[in-house]
PDB file of C-alpha atoms and ligand atoms in Angstrom:
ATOM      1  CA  UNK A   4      -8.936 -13.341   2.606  1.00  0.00           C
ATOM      2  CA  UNK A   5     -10.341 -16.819   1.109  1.00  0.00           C
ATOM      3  CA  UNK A   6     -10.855 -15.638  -2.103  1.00  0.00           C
ATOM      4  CA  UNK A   7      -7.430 -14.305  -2.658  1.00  0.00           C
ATOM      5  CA  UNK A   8      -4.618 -15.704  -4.931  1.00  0.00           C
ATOM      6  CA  UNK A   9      -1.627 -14.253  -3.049  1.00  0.00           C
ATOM      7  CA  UNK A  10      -3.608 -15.092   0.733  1.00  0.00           C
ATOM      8  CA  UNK A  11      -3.848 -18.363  -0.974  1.00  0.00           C
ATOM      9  CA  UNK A  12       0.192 -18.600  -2.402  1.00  0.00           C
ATOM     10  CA  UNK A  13       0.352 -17.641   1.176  1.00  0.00           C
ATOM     11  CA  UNK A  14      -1.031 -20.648   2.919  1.00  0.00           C
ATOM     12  CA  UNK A  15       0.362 -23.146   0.148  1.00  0.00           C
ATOM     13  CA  UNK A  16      -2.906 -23.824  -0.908  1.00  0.00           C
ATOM     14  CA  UNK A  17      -1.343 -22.994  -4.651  1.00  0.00           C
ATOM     15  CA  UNK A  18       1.931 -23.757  -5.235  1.00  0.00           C
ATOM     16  CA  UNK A  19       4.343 -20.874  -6.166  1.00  0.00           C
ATOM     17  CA  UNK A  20       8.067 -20.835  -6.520  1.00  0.00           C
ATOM     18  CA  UNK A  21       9.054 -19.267  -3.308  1.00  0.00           C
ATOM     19  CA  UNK A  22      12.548 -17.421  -3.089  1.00  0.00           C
ATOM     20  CA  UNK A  23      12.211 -16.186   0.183  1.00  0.00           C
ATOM     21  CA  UNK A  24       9.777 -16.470   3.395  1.00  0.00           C
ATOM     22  CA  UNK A  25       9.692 -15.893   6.768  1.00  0.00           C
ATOM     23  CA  UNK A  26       6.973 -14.771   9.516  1.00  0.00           C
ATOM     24  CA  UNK A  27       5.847 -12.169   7.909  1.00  0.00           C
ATOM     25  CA  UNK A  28       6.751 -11.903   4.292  1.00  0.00           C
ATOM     26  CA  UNK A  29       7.206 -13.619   1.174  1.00  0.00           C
ATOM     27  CA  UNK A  30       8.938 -13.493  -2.253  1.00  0.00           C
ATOM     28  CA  UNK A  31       8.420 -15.525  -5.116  1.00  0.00           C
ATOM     29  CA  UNK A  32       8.560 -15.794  -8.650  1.00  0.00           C
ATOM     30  CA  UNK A  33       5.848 -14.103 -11.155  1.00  0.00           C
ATOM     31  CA  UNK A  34       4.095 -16.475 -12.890  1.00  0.00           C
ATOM     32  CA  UNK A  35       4.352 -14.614 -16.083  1.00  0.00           C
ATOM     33  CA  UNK A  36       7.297 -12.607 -15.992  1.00  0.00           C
ATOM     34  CA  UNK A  37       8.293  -9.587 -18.046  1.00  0.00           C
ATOM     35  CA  UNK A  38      11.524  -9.831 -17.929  1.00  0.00           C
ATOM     36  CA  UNK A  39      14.408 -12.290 -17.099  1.00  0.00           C
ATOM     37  CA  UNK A  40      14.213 -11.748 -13.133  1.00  0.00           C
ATOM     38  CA  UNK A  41      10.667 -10.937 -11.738  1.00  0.00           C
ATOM     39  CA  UNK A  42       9.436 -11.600  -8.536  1.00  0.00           C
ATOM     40  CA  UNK A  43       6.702 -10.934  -6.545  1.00  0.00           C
ATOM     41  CA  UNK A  44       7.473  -9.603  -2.849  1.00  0.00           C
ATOM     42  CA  UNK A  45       4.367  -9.206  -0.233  1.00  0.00           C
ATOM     43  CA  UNK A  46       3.654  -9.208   3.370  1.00  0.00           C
ATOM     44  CA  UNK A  47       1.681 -12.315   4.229  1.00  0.00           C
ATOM     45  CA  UNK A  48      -1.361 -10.207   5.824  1.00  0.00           C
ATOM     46  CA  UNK A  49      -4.062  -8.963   3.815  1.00  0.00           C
ATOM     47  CA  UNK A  50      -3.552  -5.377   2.813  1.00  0.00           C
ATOM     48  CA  UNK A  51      -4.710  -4.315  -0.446  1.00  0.00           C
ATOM     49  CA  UNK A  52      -2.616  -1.670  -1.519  1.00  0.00           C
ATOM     50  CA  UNK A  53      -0.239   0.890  -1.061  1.00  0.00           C
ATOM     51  CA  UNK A  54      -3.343   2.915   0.272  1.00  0.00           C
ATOM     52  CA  UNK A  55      -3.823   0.115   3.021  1.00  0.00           C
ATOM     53  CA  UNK A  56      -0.022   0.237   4.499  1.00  0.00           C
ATOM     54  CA  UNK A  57      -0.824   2.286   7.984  1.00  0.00           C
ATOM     55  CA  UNK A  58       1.870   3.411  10.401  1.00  0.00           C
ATOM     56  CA  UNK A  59       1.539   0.123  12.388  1.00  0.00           C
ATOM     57  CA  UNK A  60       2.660  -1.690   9.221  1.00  0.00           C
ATOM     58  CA  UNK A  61       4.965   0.682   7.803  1.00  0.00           C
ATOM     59  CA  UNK A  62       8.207  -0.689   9.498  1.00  0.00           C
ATOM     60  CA  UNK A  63       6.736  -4.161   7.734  1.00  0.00           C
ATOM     61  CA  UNK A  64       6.781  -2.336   4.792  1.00  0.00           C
ATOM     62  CA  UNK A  65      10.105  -0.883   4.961  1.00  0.00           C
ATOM     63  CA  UNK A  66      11.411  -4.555   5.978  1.00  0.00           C
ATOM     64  CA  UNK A  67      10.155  -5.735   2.710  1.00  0.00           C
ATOM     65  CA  UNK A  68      12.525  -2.957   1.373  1.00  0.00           C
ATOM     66  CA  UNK A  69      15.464  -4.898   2.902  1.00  0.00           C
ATOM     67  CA  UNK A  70      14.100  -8.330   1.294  1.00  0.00           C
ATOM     68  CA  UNK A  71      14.074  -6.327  -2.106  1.00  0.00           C
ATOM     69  CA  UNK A  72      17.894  -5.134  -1.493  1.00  0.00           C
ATOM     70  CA  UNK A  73      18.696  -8.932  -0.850  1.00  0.00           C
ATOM     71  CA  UNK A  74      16.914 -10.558  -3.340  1.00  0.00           C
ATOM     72  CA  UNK A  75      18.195  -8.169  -5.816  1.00  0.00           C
ATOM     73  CA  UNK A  76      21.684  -8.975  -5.244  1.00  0.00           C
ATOM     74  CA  UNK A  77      21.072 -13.029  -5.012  1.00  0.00           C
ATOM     75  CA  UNK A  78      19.369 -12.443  -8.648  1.00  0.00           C
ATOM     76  CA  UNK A  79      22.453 -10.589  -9.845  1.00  0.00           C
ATOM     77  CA  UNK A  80      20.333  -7.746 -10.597  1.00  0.00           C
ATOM     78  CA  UNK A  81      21.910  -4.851  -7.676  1.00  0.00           C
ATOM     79  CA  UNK A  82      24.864  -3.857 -10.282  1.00  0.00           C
ATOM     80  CA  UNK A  83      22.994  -3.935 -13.494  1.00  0.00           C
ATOM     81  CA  UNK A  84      20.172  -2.327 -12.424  1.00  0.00           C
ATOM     82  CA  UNK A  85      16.171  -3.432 -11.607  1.00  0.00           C
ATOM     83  CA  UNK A  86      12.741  -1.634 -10.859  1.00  0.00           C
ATOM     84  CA  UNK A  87      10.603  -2.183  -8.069  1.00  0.00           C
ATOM     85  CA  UNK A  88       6.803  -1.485  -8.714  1.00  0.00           C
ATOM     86  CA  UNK A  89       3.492  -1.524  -6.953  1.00  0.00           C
ATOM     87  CA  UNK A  90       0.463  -1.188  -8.825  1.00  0.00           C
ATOM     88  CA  UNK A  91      -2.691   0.524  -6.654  1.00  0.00           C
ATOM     89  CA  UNK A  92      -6.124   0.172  -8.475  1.00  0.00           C
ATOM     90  CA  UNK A  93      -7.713   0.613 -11.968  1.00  0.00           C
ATOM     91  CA  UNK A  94      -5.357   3.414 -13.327  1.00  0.00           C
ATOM     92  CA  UNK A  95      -2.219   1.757 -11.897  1.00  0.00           C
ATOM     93  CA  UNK A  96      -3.506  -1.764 -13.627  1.00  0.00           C
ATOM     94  CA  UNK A  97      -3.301  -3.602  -9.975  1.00  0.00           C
ATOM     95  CA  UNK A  98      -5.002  -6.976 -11.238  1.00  0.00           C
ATOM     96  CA  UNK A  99      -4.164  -8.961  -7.672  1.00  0.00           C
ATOM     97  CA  UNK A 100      -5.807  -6.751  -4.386  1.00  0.00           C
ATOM     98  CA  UNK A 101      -2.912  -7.768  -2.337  1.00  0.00           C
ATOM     99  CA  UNK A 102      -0.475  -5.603  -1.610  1.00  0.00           C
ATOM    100  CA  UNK A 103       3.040  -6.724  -3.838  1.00  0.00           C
ATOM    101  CA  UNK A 104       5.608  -5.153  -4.994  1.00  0.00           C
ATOM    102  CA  UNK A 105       7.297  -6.038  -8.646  1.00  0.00           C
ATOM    103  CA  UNK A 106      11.136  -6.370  -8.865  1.00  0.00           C
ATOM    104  CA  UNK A 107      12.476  -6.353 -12.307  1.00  0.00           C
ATOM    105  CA  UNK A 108      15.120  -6.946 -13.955  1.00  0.00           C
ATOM    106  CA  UNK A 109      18.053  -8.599 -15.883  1.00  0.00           C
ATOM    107  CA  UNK A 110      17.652  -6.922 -19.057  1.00  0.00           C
ATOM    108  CA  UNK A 111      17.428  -3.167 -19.918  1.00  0.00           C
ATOM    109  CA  UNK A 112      13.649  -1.871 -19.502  1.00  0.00           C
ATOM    110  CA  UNK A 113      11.537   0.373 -21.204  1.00  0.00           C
ATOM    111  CA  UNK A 114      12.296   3.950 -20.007  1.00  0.00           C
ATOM    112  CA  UNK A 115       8.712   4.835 -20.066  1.00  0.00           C
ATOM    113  CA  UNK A 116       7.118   4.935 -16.783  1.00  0.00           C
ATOM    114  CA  UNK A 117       3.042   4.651 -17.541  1.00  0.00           C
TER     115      UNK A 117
HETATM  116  P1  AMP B  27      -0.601  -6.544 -10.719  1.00  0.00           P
HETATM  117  O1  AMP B  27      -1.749  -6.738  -9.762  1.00  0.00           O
HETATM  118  O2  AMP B  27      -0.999  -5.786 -11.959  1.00  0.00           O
HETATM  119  O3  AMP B  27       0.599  -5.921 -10.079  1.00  0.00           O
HETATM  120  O4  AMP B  27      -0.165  -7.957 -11.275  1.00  0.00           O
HETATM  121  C1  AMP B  27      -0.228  -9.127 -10.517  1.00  0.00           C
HETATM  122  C2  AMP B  27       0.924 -10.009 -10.892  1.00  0.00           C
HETATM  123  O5  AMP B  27       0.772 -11.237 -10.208  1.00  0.00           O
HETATM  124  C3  AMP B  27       1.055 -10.333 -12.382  1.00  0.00           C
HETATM  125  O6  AMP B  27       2.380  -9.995 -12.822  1.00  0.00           O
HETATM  126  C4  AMP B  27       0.818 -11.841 -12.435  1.00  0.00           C
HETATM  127  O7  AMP B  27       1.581 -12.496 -13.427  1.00  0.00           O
HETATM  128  C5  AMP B  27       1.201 -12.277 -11.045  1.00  0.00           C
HETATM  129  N1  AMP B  27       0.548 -13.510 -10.606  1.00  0.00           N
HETATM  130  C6  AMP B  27      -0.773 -13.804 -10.653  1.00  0.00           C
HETATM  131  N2  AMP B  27      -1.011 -15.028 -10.163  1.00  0.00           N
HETATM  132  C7  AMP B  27       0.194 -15.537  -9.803  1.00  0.00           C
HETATM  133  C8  AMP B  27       0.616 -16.774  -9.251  1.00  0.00           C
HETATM  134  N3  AMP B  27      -0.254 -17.751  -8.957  1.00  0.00           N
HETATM  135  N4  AMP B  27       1.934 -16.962  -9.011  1.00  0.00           N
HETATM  136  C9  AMP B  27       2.813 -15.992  -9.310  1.00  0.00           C
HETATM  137  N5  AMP B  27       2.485 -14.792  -9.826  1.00  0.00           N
HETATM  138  C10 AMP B  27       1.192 -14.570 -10.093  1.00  0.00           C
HETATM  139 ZN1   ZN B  28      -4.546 -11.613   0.179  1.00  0.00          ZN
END
């Protein structure tokens, strides 16, 4: 998608600070983070939400789940605790239509859910 910021992060065409990558996926660091460890985790192709992930990409998916276990525990994060988040449209506040998934943490955070 040319007009999209994380297709774009993608193919370098912005820079990012990457923390992981490989054929299919990508991890890097949000750009304004809301709390001491937050990064960004997608799958390079162009799905736009949770709503988009389809049985062909679900085992995709649920290898992103295994980059989220890893990069948790390079951050430091898999003892204390983190959150993982995805945001889906207006009501979920999804500001980027590219599927990603938030991991949070190094501090304690806010209990509340919406
Ligand atoms: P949301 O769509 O609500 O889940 O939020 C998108 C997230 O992407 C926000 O936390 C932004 O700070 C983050 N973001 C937007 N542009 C960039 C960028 N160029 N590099 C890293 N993170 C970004
Ligand atoms: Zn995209």
């Amino acid at each position: 998608m040319s007009d999209c910021i994380f297709c774009k992060i993608v193919q370098k065409e912005i820079p990012s600070e990457i923390v992981y990558e490989d054929q299919e996926l990508m991890a890097f660091k949000d750009i304004q983070p809301l709390a001491p460890v937050h990064i960004v985790i997608i799958p390079k192709v162009h799905l736009r939400s949770v709503n988009d992930i389809t049985p062909e990409n679900e085992p995709l998916v649920g290898r992103l789940f295994g980059v989220v276990r890893r990069l948790a525990e390079e951050f430091e994060v898999n003892e204390s605790g983190y959150r993982v988040v995805s945001n889906m449209g207006t009501d979920g506040g999804q500001i980027v239509g590219h599927l990603h998934f938030h991991l949070l943490g190094g501090q304690a955070l806010n209990a509340r859910i919406g």
